[in-house]
N, CA, C and O atoms as a MOPAC input file, in Angstrom:
PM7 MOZYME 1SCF
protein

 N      0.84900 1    -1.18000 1     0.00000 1
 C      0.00000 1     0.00000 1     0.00000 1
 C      0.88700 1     1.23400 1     0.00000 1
 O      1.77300 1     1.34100 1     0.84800 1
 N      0.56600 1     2.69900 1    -1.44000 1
 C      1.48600 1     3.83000 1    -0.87500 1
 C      0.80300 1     4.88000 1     0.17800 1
 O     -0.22300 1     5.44700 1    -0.19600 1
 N      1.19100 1     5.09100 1     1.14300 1
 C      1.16600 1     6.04400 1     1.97100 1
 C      1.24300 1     7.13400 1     1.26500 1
 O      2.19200 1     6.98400 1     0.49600 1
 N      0.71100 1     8.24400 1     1.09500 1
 C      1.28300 1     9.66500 1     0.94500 1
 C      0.75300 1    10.62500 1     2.02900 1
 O     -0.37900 1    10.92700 1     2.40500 1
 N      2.37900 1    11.10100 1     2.49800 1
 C      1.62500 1    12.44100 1     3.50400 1
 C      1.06600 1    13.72100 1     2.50400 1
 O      1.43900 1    14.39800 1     1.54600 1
 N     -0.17800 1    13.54300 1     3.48900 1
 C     -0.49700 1    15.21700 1     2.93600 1
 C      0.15100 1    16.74100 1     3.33200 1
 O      0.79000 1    17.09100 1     4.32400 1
 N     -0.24400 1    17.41400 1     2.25400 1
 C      0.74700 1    18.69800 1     2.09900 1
 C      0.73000 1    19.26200 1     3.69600 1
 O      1.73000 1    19.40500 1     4.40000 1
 N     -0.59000 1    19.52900 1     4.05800 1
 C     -0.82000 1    19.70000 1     5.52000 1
 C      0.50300 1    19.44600 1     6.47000 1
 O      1.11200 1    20.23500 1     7.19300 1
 N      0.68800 1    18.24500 1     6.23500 1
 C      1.08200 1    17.88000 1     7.34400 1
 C      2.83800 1    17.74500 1     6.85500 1
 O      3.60400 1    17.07800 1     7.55000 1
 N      3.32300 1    18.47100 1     5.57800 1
 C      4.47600 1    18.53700 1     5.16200 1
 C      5.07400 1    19.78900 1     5.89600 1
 O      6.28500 1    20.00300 1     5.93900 1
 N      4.15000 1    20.57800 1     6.45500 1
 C      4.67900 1    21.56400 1     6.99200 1
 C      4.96200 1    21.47700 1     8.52500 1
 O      4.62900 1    20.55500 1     9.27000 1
 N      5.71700 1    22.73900 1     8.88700 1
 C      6.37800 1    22.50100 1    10.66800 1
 C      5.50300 1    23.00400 1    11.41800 1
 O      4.55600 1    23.61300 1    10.92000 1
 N      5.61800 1    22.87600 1    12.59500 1
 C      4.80600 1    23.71000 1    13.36300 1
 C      4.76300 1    24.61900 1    13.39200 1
 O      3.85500 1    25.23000 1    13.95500 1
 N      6.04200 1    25.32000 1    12.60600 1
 C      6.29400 1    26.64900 1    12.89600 1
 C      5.40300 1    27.39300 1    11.46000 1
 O      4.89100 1    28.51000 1    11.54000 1
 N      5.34900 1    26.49500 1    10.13800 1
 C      4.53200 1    27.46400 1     9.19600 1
 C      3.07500 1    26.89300 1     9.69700 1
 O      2.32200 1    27.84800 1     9.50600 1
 N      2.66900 1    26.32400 1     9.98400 1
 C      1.49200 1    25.44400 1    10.69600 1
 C      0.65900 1    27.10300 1    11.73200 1
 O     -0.49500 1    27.52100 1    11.82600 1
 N      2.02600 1    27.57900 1    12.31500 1
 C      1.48700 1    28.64700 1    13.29100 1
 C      1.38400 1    29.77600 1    12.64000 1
 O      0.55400 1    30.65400 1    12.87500 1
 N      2.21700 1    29.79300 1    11.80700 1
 C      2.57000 1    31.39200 1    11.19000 1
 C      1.04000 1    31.53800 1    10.07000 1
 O      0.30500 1    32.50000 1    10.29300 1
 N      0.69100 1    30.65100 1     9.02800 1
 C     -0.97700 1    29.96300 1     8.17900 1
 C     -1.69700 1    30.69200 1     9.83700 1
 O     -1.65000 1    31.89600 1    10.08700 1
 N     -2.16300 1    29.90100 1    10.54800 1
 C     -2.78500 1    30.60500 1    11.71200 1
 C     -2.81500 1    31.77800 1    11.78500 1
 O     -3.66200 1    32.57000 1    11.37200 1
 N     -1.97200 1    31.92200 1    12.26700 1
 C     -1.96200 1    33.49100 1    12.33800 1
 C     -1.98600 1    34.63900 1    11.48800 1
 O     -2.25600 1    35.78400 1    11.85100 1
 N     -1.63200 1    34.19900 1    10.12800 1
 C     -2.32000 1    35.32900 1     9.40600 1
 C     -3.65600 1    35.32800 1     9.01700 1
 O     -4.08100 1    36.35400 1     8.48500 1
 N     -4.66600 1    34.04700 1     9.23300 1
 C     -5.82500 1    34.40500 1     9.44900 1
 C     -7.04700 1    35.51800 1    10.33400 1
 O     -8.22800 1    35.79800 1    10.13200 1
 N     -6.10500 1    35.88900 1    11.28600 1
 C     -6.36500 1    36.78100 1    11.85000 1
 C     -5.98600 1    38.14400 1    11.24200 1
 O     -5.02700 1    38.33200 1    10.49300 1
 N     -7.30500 1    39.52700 1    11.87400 1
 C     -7.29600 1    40.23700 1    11.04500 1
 C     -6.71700 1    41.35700 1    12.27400 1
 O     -7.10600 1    41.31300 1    13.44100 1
 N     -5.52000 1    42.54000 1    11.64100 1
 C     -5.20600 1    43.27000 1    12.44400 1
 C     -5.43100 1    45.07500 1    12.49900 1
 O     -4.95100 1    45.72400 1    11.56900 1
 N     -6.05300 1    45.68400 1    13.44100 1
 C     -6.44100 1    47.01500 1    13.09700 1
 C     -5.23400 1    47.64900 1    13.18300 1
 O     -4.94500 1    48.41400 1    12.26200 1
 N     -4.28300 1    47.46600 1    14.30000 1
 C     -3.16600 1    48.52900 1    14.11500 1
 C     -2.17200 1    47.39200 1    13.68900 1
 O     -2.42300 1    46.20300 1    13.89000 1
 N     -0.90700 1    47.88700 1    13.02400 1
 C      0.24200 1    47.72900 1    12.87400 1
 C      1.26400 1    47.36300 1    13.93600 1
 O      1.87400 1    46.30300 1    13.79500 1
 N      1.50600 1    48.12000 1    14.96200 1
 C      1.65300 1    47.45400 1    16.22900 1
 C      1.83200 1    46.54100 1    16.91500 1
 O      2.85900 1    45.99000 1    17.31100 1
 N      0.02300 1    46.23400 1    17.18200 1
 C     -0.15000 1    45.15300 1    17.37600 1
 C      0.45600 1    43.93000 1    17.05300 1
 O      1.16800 1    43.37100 1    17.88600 1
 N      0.24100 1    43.40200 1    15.83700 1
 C      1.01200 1    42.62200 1    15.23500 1
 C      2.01400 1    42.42300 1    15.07800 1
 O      2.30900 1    41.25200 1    14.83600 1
 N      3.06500 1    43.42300 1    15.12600 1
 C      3.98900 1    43.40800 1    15.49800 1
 C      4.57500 1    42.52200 1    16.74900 1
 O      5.18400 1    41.45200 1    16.76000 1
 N      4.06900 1    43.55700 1    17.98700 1
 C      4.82000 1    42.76900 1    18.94800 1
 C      3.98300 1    41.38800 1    19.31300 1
 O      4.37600 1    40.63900 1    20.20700 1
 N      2.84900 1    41.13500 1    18.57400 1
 C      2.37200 1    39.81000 1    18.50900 1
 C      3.38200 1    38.43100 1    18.32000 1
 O      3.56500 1    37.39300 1    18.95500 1
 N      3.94600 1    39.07200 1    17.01600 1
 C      5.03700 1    38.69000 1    15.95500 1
 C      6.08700 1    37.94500 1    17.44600 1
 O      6.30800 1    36.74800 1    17.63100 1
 N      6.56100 1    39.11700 1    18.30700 1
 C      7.58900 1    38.82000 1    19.16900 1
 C      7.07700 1    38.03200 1    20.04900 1
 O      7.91000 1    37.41700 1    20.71600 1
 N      6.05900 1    37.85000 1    20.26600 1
 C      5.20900 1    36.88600 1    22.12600 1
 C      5.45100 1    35.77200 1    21.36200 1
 O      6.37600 1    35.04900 1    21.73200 1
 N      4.79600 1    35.45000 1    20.32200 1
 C      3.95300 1    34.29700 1    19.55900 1
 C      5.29800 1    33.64900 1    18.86300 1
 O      5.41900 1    32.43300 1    19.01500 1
 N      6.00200 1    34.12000 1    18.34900 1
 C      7.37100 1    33.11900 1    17.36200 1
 C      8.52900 1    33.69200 1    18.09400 1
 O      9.42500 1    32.89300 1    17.82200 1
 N      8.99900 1    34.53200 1    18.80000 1
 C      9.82500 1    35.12000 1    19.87900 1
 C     11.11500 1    35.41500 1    18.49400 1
 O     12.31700 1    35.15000 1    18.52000 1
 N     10.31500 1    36.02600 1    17.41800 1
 C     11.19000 1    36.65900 1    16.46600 1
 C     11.09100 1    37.62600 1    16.04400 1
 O     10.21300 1    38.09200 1    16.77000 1
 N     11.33800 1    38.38700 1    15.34900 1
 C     11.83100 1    39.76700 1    14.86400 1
 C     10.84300 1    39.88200 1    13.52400 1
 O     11.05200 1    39.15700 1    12.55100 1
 N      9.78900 1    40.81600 1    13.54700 1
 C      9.01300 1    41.12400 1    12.28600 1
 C      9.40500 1    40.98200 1    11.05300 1
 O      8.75300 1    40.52800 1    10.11300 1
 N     10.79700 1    41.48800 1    11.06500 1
 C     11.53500 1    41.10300 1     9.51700 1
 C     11.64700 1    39.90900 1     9.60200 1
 O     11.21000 1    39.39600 1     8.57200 1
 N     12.18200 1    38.84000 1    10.63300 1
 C     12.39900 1    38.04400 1    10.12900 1
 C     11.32600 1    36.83400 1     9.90000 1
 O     11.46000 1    35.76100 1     9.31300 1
 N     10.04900 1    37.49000 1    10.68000 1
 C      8.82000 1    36.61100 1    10.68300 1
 C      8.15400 1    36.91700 1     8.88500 1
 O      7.39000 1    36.08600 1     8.39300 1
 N      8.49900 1    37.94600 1     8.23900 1
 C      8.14300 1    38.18200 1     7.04200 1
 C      8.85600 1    38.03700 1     5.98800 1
 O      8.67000 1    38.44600 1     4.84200 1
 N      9.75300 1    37.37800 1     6.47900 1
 C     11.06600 1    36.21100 1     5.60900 1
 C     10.54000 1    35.44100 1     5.56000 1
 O     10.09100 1    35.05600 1     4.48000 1
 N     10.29000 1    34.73600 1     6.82800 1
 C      9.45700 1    33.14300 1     6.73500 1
 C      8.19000 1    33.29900 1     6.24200 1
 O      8.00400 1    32.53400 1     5.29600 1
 N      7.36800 1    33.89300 1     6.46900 1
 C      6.36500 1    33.82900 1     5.90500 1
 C      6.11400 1    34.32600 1     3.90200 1
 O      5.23200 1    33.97100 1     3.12000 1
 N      6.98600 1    34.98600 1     3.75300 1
 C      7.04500 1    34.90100 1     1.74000 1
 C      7.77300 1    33.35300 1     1.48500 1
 O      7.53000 1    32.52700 1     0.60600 1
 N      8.47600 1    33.32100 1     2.28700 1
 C      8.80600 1    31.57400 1     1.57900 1
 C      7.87000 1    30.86600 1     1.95200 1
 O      7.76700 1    29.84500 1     1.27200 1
 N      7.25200 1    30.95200 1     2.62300 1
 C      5.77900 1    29.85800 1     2.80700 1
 C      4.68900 1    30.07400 1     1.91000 1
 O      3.82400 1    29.25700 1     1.59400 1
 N      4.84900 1    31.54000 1     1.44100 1
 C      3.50800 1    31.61500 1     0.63300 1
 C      4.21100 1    31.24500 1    -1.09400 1
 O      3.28200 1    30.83500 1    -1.79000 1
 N      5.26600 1    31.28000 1    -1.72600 1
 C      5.74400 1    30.48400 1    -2.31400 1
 C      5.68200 1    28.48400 1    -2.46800 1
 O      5.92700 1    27.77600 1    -3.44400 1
 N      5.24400 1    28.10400 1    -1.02400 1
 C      5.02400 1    26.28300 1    -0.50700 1
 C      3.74300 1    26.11200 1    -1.34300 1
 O      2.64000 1    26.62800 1    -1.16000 1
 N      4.15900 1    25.25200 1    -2.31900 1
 C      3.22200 1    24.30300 1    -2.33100 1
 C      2.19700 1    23.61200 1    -1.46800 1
 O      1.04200 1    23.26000 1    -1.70500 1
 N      2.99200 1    23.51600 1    -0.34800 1
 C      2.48300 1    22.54800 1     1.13000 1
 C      1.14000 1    23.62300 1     1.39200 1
 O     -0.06800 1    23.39100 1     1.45100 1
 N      1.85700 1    24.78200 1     1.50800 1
 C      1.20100 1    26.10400 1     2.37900 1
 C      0.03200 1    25.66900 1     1.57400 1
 O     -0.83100 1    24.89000 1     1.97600 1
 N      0.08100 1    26.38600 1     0.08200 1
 C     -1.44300 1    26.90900 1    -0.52800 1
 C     -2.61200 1    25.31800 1    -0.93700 1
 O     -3.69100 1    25.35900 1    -1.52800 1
 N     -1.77200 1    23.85000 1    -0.27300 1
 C     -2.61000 1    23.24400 1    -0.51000 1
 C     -3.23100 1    23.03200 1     0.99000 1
 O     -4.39400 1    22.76200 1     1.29100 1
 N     -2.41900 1    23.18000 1     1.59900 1
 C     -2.75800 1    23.55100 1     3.83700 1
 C     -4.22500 1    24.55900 1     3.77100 1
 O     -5.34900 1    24.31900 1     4.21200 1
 N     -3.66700 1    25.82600 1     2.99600 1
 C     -4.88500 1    26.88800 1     3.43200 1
 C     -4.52600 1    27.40400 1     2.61100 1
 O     -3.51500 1    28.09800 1     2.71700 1
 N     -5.31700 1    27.26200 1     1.24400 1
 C     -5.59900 1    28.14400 1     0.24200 1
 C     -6.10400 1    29.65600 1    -0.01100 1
 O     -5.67400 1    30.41300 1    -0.88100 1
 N     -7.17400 1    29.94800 1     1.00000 1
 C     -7.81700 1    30.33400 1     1.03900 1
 C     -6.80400 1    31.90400 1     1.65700 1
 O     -6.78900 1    33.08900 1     1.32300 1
 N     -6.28100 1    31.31300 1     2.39100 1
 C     -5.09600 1    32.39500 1     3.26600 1
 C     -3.98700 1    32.65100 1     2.48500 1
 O     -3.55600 1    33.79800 1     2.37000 1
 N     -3.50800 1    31.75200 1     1.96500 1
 C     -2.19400 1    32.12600 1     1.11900 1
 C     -2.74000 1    32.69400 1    -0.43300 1
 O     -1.95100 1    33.18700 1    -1.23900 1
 N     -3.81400 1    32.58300 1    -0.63400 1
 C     -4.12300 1    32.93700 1    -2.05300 1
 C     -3.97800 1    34.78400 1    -1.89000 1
 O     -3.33800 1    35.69900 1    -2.41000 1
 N     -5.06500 1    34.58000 1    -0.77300 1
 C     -5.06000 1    36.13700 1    -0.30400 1
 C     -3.92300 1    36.88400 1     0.25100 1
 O     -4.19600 1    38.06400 1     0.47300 1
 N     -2.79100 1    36.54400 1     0.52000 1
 C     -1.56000 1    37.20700 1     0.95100 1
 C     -0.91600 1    37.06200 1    -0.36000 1
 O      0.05300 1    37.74900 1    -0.68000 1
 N     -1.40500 1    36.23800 1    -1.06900 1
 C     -0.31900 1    36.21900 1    -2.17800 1
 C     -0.95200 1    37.72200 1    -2.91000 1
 O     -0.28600 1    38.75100 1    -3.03000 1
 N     -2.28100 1    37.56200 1    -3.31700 1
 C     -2.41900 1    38.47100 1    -4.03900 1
 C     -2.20900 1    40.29100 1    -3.06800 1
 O     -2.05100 1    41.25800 1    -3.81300 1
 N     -2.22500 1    40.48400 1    -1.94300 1
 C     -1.72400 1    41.75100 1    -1.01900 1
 C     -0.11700 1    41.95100 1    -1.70900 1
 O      0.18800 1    43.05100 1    -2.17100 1
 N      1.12400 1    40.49000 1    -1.73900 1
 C      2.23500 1    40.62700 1    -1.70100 1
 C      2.25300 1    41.20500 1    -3.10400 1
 O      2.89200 1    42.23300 1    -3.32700 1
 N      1.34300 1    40.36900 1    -4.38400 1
 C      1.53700 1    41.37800 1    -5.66300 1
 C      1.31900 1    42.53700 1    -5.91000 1
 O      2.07400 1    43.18800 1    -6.63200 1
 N      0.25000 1    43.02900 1    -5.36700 1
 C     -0.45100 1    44.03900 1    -4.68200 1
 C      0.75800 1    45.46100 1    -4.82200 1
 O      0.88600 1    46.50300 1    -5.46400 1
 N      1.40700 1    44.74300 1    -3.85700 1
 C      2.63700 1    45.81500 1    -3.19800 1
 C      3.75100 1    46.04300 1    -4.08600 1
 O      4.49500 1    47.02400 1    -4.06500 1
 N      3.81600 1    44.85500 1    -5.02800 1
 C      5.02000 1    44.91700 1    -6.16900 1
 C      4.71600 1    45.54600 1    -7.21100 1
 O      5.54600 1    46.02700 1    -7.98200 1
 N      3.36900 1    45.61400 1    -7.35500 1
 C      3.27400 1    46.33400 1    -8.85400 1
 C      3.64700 1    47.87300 1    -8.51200 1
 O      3.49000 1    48.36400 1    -7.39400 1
 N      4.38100 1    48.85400 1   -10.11300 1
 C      4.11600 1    49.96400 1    -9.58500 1
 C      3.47100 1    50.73000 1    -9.23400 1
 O      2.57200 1    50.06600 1    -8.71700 1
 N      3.17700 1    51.90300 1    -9.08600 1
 C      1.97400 1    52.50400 1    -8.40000 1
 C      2.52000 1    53.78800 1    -9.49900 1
 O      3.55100 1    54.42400 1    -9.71400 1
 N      0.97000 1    53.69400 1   -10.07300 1
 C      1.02400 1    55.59100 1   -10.99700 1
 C      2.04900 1    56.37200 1   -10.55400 1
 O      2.77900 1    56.00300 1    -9.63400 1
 N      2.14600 1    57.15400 1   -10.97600 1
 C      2.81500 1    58.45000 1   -11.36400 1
 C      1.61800 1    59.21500 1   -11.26600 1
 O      0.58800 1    58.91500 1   -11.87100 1
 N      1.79200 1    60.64900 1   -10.17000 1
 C      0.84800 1    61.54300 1    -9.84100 1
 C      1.80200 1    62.80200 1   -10.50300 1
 O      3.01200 1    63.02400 1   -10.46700 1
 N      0.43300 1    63.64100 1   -11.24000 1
 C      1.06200 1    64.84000 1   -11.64300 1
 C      1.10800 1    65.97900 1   -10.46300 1
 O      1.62900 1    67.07300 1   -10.68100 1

């Protein structure tokens, strides 16, 4: 018989928490921030390192589609340029 693990469960606890937590929605900036520090006891930059390589995972967008689809499209969001104001 083949076993296959699911994508779910290809991931660590640690993108397992980080999927979590961006389901949640945040009013200030702040907040989240030092959330960032209680919750992964890391550094915002570096919690938003890990988290673009997760939304790149395969694992991730078959885990929670629904979450990574939507950060993916915020992260393009932010890359495209933005007009030129006269």
């Amino acid at each position: 018989m083949n076993e296959t693990v699911s994508d779910s469960e290809q991931l660590g606890p640690r993108e397992r928490g980080v999927l979590e937590f961006e389901r949640q929605w945040w009013r200030y900036a702040g907040a989240k921030e030092q959330a960032i520090r209680d919750k992964f006891g890391i550094s915002p930059t570096h919690y938003y390192q890990v988290l673009n390589a997760l939304l790149d995972s395969p694992a991730a967008l078959a885990a929670d589609p629904v979450t990574v689809g939507r950060l993916r499209r915020l992260r393009e969001a932010h890359r495209r340029p933005r007009p030129a104001t006269a």
